[in-house]
Backbone as ProteinMPNN parsed JSONL, in Angstrom:
{"seq_chain_A": "MERYSKEFSTKWQSKYSEEFKRFVCNEYLSGLLTKRKVELKYDLGNSRLTYWLRERGYDNIKSRIVSLPDMKSVKNVIKEIDSQKSITEIEKELQEAKLLAETYRKIIEIAEKEFKINIVKKSNTK", "coords_chain_A": {"N_chain_A": [[-91.419, 20.254, -41.04], [-94.605, 20.172, -41.47], [-98.039, 19.701, -40.267], [-100.156, 19.262, -40.63], [-102.207, 18.409, -42.912], [-102.97, 20.181, -46.715], [-105.747, 20.569, -47.65], [-108.058, 20.761, -46.332], [-109.841, 23.497, -44.331], [-109.77, 23.632, -41.768], [-109.131, 22.365, -38.814], [-109.99, 19.929, -37.838], [-111.665, 18.586, -40.081], [-109.231, 18.429, -41.624], [-106.868, 16.73, -42.688], [-103.945, 14.207, -41.631], [-100.827, 15.209, -42.666], [-98.454, 12.714, -43.993], [-95.893, 13.178, -43.207], [-95.52, 13.988, -40.899], [-97.156, 12.005, -40.059], [-94.86, 9.551, -40.527], [-93.768, 11.04, -38.474], [-94.031, 10.967, -36.307], [-94.887, 7.996, -36.369], [-91.781, 6.854, -36.02], [-90.662, 7.737, -33.809], [-92.154, 6.38, -32.193], [-91.425, 4.084, -32.583], [-88.8, 4.083, -31.802], [-88.536, 3.173, -29.462], [-88.19, 5.38, -26.932], [-90.441, 6.521, -26.116], [-93.732, 5.084, -24.961], [-97.207, 3.825, -25.854], [-99.516, 5.076, -25.312], [-98.164, 7.915, -24.694], [-96.702, 9.552, -27.388], [-99.224, 9.79, -28.376], [-100.63, 11.914, -26.319], [-98.546, 13.488, -26.535], [-98.932, 14.379, -29.01], [-101.088, 15.44, -29.136], [-103.244, 13.301, -30.6], [-106.102, 11.64, -31.569], [-107.206, 8.213, -29.36], [-107.11, 6.029, -30.633], [-105.495, 6.432, -32.615], [-102.225, 6.272, -33.161], [-101.627, 3.908, -34.061], [-103.703, 2.789, -36.053], [-102.015, 4.231, -37.668], [-99.389, 2.955, -37.309], [-100.615, 0.548, -38.258], [-101.158, 0.919, -41.346], [-98.532, 1.596, -41.687], [-97.808, -1.04, -41.212], [-96.269, -2.92, -39.368], [-96.354, -4.714, -37.524], [-98.865, -5.59, -34.87], [-98.502, -5.982, -32.26], [-94.821, -6.593, -31.817], [-94.357, -4.042, -31.826], [-92.494, -2.925, -31.394], [-88.824, -1.591, -31.677], [-86.113, -3.53, -31.349], [-83.127, -2.937, -30.187], [-79.567, -3.906, -30.783], [-76.419, -4.946, -29.775], [-73.769, -2.889, -30.153], [-71.272, -4.4, -32.663], [-68.218, -3.933, -32.03], [-68.128, -4.699, -28.588], [-69.853, -6.784, -28.488], [-67.33, -8.501, -29.574], [-65.367, -7.387, -26.927], [-66.818, -7.491, -24.705], [-66.551, -11.264, -25.75], [-63.509, -11.27, -25.407], [-63.039, -10.998, -23.044], [-64.906, -12.945, -21.547], [-62.855, -15.331, -22.537], [-59.988, -15.091, -21.63], [-60.637, -14.698, -18.445], [-61.478, -18.058, -18.499], [-59.968, -20.07, -18.764], [-56.578, -21.023, -19.654], [-55.405, -23.422, -18.988], [-57.657, -23.986, -16.735], [-59.272, -24.913, -18.307], [-58.294, -27.898, -19.292], [-58.936, -27.921, -16.621], [-61.145, -28.869, -15.76], [-61.707, -30.595, -18.325], [-60.26, -32.679, -16.754], [-60.993, -33.383, -14.716], [-63.795, -33.983, -15.356], [-62.468, -36.806, -16.744], [-62.176, -38.558, -14.639], [-64.294, -38.019, -13.167], [-66.015, -40.159, -14.623], [-64.791, -42.091, -15.35], [-64.868, -42.898, -12.704], [-67.333, -44.457, -12.466], [-68.105, -45.672, -14.757], [-66.768, -47.637, -12.531], [-68.12, -48.154, -11.026], [-70.616, -49.415, -11.959], [-68.917, -51.673, -12.683], [-68.565, -52.601, -10.17], [-71.189, -53.453, -9.171], [-72.742, -55.4, -11.163], [-70.797, -57.496, -10.885], [-71.223, -57.518, -8.221], [-73.97, -58.079, -8.227], [-74.573, -59.917, -10.011], [-76.316, -58.977, -12.475], [-76.908, -57.994, -15.278], [-75.689, -54.848, -15.955], [-75.079, -52.656, -18.515], [-75.644, -52.386, -21.139], [-74.627, -54.436, -24.329], [-72.809, -54.476, -27.151], [-73.692, -56.301, -28.711], [-76.215, -56.96, -28.745], [-79.92, -56.944, -28.704]], "CA_chain_A": [[-92.28, 19.867, -40.623], [-96.374, 20.244, -41.534], [-98.783, 18.871, -38.893], [-101.69, 19.16, -41.73], [-101.967, 19.183, -44.727], [-103.406, 22.075, -46.685], [-106.731, 20.034, -48.134], [-108.71, 21.134, -45.632], [-109.065, 24.587, -44.44], [-110.258, 23.461, -40.533], [-107.918, 21.638, -37.881], [-111.18, 19.035, -37.556], [-111.777, 18.271, -41.946], [-108.096, 18.33, -41.848], [-105.803, 15.302, -42.986], [-102.088, 14.393, -41.1], [-99.331, 15.269, -43.339], [-97.417, 12.031, -44.13], [-94.598, 13.312, -43.062], [-96.326, 14.037, -39.702], [-97.782, 10.185, -39.875], [-94.389, 9.061, -40.497], [-92.765, 11.763, -36.882], [-94.678, 9.607, -35.488], [-94.707, 5.976, -36.291], [-90.914, 6.64, -35.729], [-90.56, 8.386, -32.536], [-92.925, 5.485, -31.036], [-90.675, 2.829, -32.259], [-87.607, 4.384, -31.295], [-88.576, 2.753, -27.759], [-88.98, 5.984, -26.283], [-92.071, 6.665, -25.557], [-95.21, 4.387, -24.924], [-98.292, 4.676, -26.923], [-100.398, 6.956, -24.731], [-97.376, 9.536, -24.477], [-96.911, 10.086, -27.422], [-100.879, 10.561, -27.97], [-100.627, 12.846, -25.723], [-97.587, 14.652, -26.843], [-99.138, 15.264, -30.592], [-102.843, 15.353, -28.971], [-104.064, 12.274, -31.074], [-106.687, 10.558, -30.778], [-106.593, 6.955, -28.288], [-106.202, 4.81, -32.105], [-104.731, 6.815, -34.316], [-101.232, 5.91, -33.405], [-102.652, 2.218, -33.853], [-104.211, 2.915, -36.802], [-101.258, 4.256, -38.404], [-99.11, 2.182, -37.272], [-101.151, -0.359, -39.447], [-101.077, 1.143, -42.177], [-97.251, 1.026, -42.237], [-97.23, -2.601, -41.836], [-96.165, -2.66, -38.74], [-97.496, -5.358, -36.145], [-99.692, -3.969, -33.353], [-97.447, -6.369, -30.796], [-94.032, -6.835, -32.222], [-93.901, -2.589, -33.136], [-91.3, -2.387, -31.187], [-87.797, -1.758, -32.598], [-84.685, -4.177, -30.947], [-82.013, -2.224, -29.783], [-78.441, -4.801, -30.465], [-75.148, -4.049, -29.123], [-72.311, -3.294, -31.675], [-70.505, -5.521, -32.876], [-67.084, -3.796, -30.594], [-69.036, -4.627, -27.261], [-69.369, -7.888, -28.585], [-66.108, -8.466, -29.564], [-64.769, -7.026, -25.859], [-67.221, -9.112, -23.567], [-65.987, -12.65, -25.527], [-61.996, -12.034, -25.203], [-63.034, -11.285, -21.128], [-64.677, -14.36, -20.887], [-61.416, -16.073, -22.843], [-59.866, -14.227, -20.332], [-60.72, -14.882, -17.153], [-61.47, -19.197, -18.118], [-57.362, -20.077, -19.212], [-56.449, -22.623, -21.235], [-55.395, -24.512, -17.301], [-59.196, -24.139, -15.82], [-61.059, -26.084, -19.012], [-57.779, -28.991, -18.745], [-58.751, -28.954, -14.925], [-62.46, -29.057, -16.28], [-61.701, -32.232, -18.985], [-59.3, -33.803, -16.527], [-62.531, -33.637, -14.257], [-64.852, -35.007, -15.778], [-62.272, -38.19, -17.543], [-61.77, -38.284, -13.877], [-65.956, -38.969, -13.22], [-66.287, -40.572, -15.631], [-63.831, -43.122, -15.064], [-65.529, -42.971, -11.468], [-69.155, -45.062, -12.792], [-67.449, -47.477, -15.178], [-65.615, -49.041, -11.888], [-69.377, -48.475, -9.555], [-70.901, -49.844, -13.159], [-67.821, -53.254, -12.845], [-69.177, -53.772, -9.575], [-72.307, -53.641, -8.82], [-72.74, -56.157, -11.864], [-69.768, -58.569, -10.082], [-71.733, -58.78, -6.908], [-74.711, -58.281, -7.732], [-74.54, -60.519, -11.169], [-76.308, -58.033, -13.779], [-75.571, -56.566, -16.185], [-75.872, -52.933, -16.186], [-74.448, -51.401, -19.682], [-76.117, -52.851, -22.782], [-74.013, -55.058, -25.013], [-73.765, -53.427, -28.332], [-74.421, -57.142, -30.223], [-77.674, -57.458, -28.604], [-81.01, -55.416, -29.616]], "C_chain_A": [[-93.851, 20.509, -40.668], [-97.172, 19.114, -40.836], [-99.799, 18.786, -40.029], [-101.315, 18.91, -42.559], [-103.0, 19.744, -44.774], [-104.624, 21.692, -48.114], [-107.492, 21.053, -48.115], [-108.777, 22.405, -44.645], [-109.433, 25.218, -42.585], [-109.315, 22.515, -39.947], [-109.183, 19.815, -38.379], [-111.706, 19.021, -38.753], [-110.199, 18.48, -42.367], [-107.642, 16.816, -41.56], [-104.453, 15.165, -42.736], [-102.035, 14.298, -42.445], [-98.27, 13.522, -43.469], [-96.405, 11.825, -43.719], [-94.392, 12.871, -41.625], [-96.177, 12.452, -39.496], [-96.209, 9.895, -39.427], [-93.561, 9.538, -39.165], [-93.003, 10.382, -36.295], [-94.288, 8.662, -34.491], [-93.253, 6.514, -35.851], [-89.801, 6.867, -34.517], [-91.363, 7.285, -31.626], [-91.903, 3.967, -31.184], [-89.481, 3.344, -32.175], [-87.124, 3.759, -29.725], [-88.492, 3.662, -26.275], [-89.836, 6.272, -25.049], [-93.423, 5.19, -25.478], [-96.121, 5.077, -25.638], [-98.863, 6.198, -27.051], [-99.63, 8.226, -24.088], [-97.345, 9.854, -25.64], [-97.81, 10.575, -27.933], [-101.254, 11.501, -27.332], [-99.197, 14.16, -25.508], [-97.604, 15.229, -27.635], [-100.538, 15.403, -30.339], [-103.32, 14.892, -29.681], [-105.185, 12.427, -30.689], [-106.367, 9.263, -30.447], [-105.83, 6.138, -29.207], [-105.535, 5.012, -32.395], [-102.893, 6.066, -34.637], [-100.745, 4.016, -34.001], [-102.637, 2.273, -34.964], [-103.002, 2.783, -37.989], [-99.897, 3.423, -38.426], [-99.491, 0.916, -38.341], [-100.857, -0.594, -40.934], [-100.081, 1.248, -42.95], [-97.148, -0.482, -42.235], [-96.706, -3.113, -40.648], [-97.116, -3.185, -37.318], [-97.917, -4.817, -35.012], [-98.533, -4.857, -31.759], [-96.847, -6.904, -30.965], [-93.914, -5.092, -33.082], [-92.681, -2.098, -32.473], [-88.975, -3.155, -31.461], [-86.311, -2.226, -31.183], [-83.882, -3.193, -30.926], [-80.713, -3.743, -29.92], [-77.42, -3.995, -29.947], [-74.149, -4.398, -30.289], [-71.888, -4.445, -31.553], [-68.936, -5.193, -31.454], [-67.031, -4.244, -29.223], [-68.582, -6.146, -26.754], [-68.518, -9.112, -28.912], [-65.108, -8.917, -28.138], [-65.447, -8.018, -24.707], [-66.852, -10.713, -24.55], [-64.925, -12.96, -25.079], [-62.063, -11.537, -23.775], [-63.435, -12.378, -20.672], [-63.301, -15.099, -21.776], [-60.722, -16.449, -22.133], [-59.662, -14.67, -18.82], [-60.811, -16.954, -17.647], [-60.385, -19.965, -18.628], [-57.606, -21.394, -19.391], [-56.31, -23.764, -19.69], [-57.334, -24.78, -16.76], [-60.261, -25.201, -17.046], [-59.545, -27.581, -18.806], [-58.355, -29.254, -17.826], [-59.676, -29.293, -14.69], [-62.971, -31.005, -16.744], [-61.445, -33.156, -17.469], [-60.41, -34.553, -15.616], [-62.932, -35.005, -14.481], [-64.241, -36.796, -16.436], [-62.667, -38.405, -16.312], [-63.332, -39.323, -13.033], [-65.637, -40.769, -13.843], [-66.155, -42.448, -15.453], [-64.338, -44.386, -13.409], [-66.386, -44.354, -11.776], [-68.668, -45.708, -12.964], [-67.03, -48.303, -14.115], [-66.931, -48.935, -11.038], [-69.558, -49.16, -10.747], [-70.217, -51.767, -12.258], [-68.568, -53.923, -11.729], [-70.222, -54.206, -8.621], [-72.483, -54.758, -9.99], [-71.709, -57.246, -11.626], [-70.669, -59.291, -9.275], [-72.957, -58.971, -6.788], [-75.714, -59.6, -8.683], [-75.78, -60.277, -11.609], [-76.192, -57.583, -14.566], [-76.675, -55.878, -16.454], [-75.958, -52.119, -17.474], [-74.739, -52.959, -20.615], [-74.914, -53.529, -23.507], [-74.685, -54.936, -26.097], [-73.76, -54.441, -29.605], [-75.657, -57.011, -29.648], [-79.044, -56.421, -29.189], [-81.896, -55.539, -28.99]], "O_chain_A": [[-94.163, 21.344, -39.819], [-96.945, 17.905, -40.875], [-100.221, 17.631, -40.059], [-100.201, 19.098, -43.046], [-103.824, 19.976, -43.889], [-104.559, 22.225, -49.222], [-107.751, 21.908, -48.962], [-107.733, 22.515, -44.002], [-109.428, 26.367, -42.142], [-108.673, 21.832, -40.745], [-108.896, 18.904, -39.157], [-112.703, 19.731, -38.618], [-110.001, 18.71, -43.56], [-107.905, 16.033, -40.647], [-103.663, 15.824, -43.413], [-102.747, 13.669, -43.227], [-97.253, 13.511, -42.776], [-95.836, 10.734, -43.69], [-93.661, 12.003, -41.147], [-95.277, 11.856, -38.905], [-95.986, 9.927, -38.217], [-92.763, 8.738, -38.676], [-92.452, 9.322, -35.997], [-93.889, 8.428, -33.35], [-93.526, 6.827, -34.692], [-88.665, 6.433, -34.327], [-91.215, 7.319, -30.404], [-91.687, 3.1, -30.337], [-88.832, 2.58, -32.891], [-86.066, 3.787, -29.096], [-88.604, 3.257, -25.118], [-89.882, 6.26, -23.819], [-93.613, 4.508, -26.486], [-96.13, 6.253, -26.003], [-98.893, 7.247, -27.696], [-100.049, 9.131, -23.367], [-98.089, 10.834, -25.673], [-97.705, 11.779, -28.167], [-102.285, 12.065, -27.698], [-98.987, 15.134, -24.785], [-96.951, 16.263, -27.772], [-101.264, 15.494, -31.33], [-104.246, 15.609, -30.06], [-105.506, 13.122, -29.725], [-105.361, 8.824, -31.003], [-104.7, 5.665, -29.088], [-104.626, 4.219, -32.637], [-102.423, 5.589, -35.669], [-99.72, 3.359, -34.182], [-101.58, 1.847, -35.429], [-102.863, 1.904, -38.84], [-99.34, 3.232, -39.507], [-98.661, 0.443, -39.118], [-100.514, -1.596, -41.561], [-100.077, 1.157, -44.178], [-96.519, -1.106, -43.09], [-96.594, -4.312, -40.905], [-97.935, -2.672, -36.555], [-97.493, -3.871, -34.349], [-98.074, -4.384, -30.72], [-97.147, -8.065, -30.688], [-93.597, -4.84, -34.245], [-91.989, -1.145, -32.831], [-88.313, -4.193, -31.438], [-85.765, -1.454, -30.394], [-83.995, -2.438, -31.892], [-80.95, -4.664, -29.139], [-77.428, -2.785, -29.716], [-73.836, -5.381, -30.962], [-72.023, -5.299, -30.677], [-68.684, -5.848, -30.443], [-65.946, -4.199, -28.644], [-67.893, -6.648, -25.867], [-68.769, -10.295, -28.679], [-64.437, -9.937, -27.98], [-64.929, -8.926, -24.056], [-66.927, -11.606, -23.706], [-64.678, -14.036, -24.533], [-60.986, -11.668, -23.194], [-62.88, -12.97, -19.747], [-62.611, -15.489, -20.834], [-60.539, -17.619, -21.794], [-58.6, -14.916, -18.249], [-59.953, -17.469, -16.929], [-61.028, -21.0, -18.797], [-58.402, -22.329, -19.315], [-57.065, -24.713, -19.476], [-57.896, -25.85, -16.527], [-61.299, -25.846, -16.902], [-59.942, -28.41, -17.988], [-58.604, -30.441, -17.617], [-59.806, -29.991, -13.685], [-63.667, -31.917, -16.298], [-62.184, -34.068, -17.099], [-60.712, -35.746, -15.634], [-62.729, -36.182, -14.183], [-65.0, -37.751, -16.602], [-63.885, -38.561, -16.398], [-63.463, -40.47, -12.606], [-65.245, -41.892, -13.524], [-66.884, -43.44, -15.438], [-64.275, -45.581, -13.121], [-65.967, -45.365, -11.212], [-68.366, -46.568, -12.137], [-66.857, -49.501, -14.336], [-66.899, -49.774, -10.138], [-68.525, -49.803, -10.933], [-70.822, -52.615, -11.602], [-69.073, -55.045, -11.768], [-70.193, -54.984, -7.667], [-72.095, -55.665, -9.254], [-71.885, -58.133, -12.462], [-70.994, -60.477, -9.217], [-73.45, -59.636, -5.877], [-76.821, -60.075, -8.432], [-76.603, -61.145, -11.319], [-75.375, -56.683, -14.762], [-77.825, -56.017, -16.87], [-76.685, -51.133, -17.598], [-74.222, -54.076, -20.663], [-73.898, -52.953, -23.118], [-75.874, -55.038, -26.398], [-73.791, -54.147, -30.8], [-76.427, -56.913, -30.603], [-79.005, -55.427, -29.914], [-82.877, -54.815, -29.159]]}, "name": "protein", "num_of_chains": 1, "seq": "MERYSKEFSTKWQSKYSEEFKRFVCNEYLSGLLTKRKVELKYDLGNSRLTYWLRERGYDNIKSRIVSLPDMKSVKNVIKEIDSQKSITEIEKELQEAKLLAETYRKIIEIAEKEFKINIVKKSNTK"}
């Protein structure tokens, strides 16, 4: 990989090669180094990398690539969750929820009888 293009004779008049710009941008976007560390590593100016990223259409704020887990590991996690929470545990939770709902219904009935007020709205009223 060539750092400078051959258009100019000295470093100060040179233009960075397109291949070098892409390489540096990809190294930053891989997420291993910060902008400052990349700029120091390749002896670039303070805003050179930011300029190159903007040139290539990367948003300055959201420039990092997010690594996603591969599907095999996701499937393994799902299998582990399924094995941990077996069908019997789910049935037990359902039974407890039904009992709790029945308890609330009874409490409302008792409160309506003792205090002689309508707590539950009737279906045909507005």
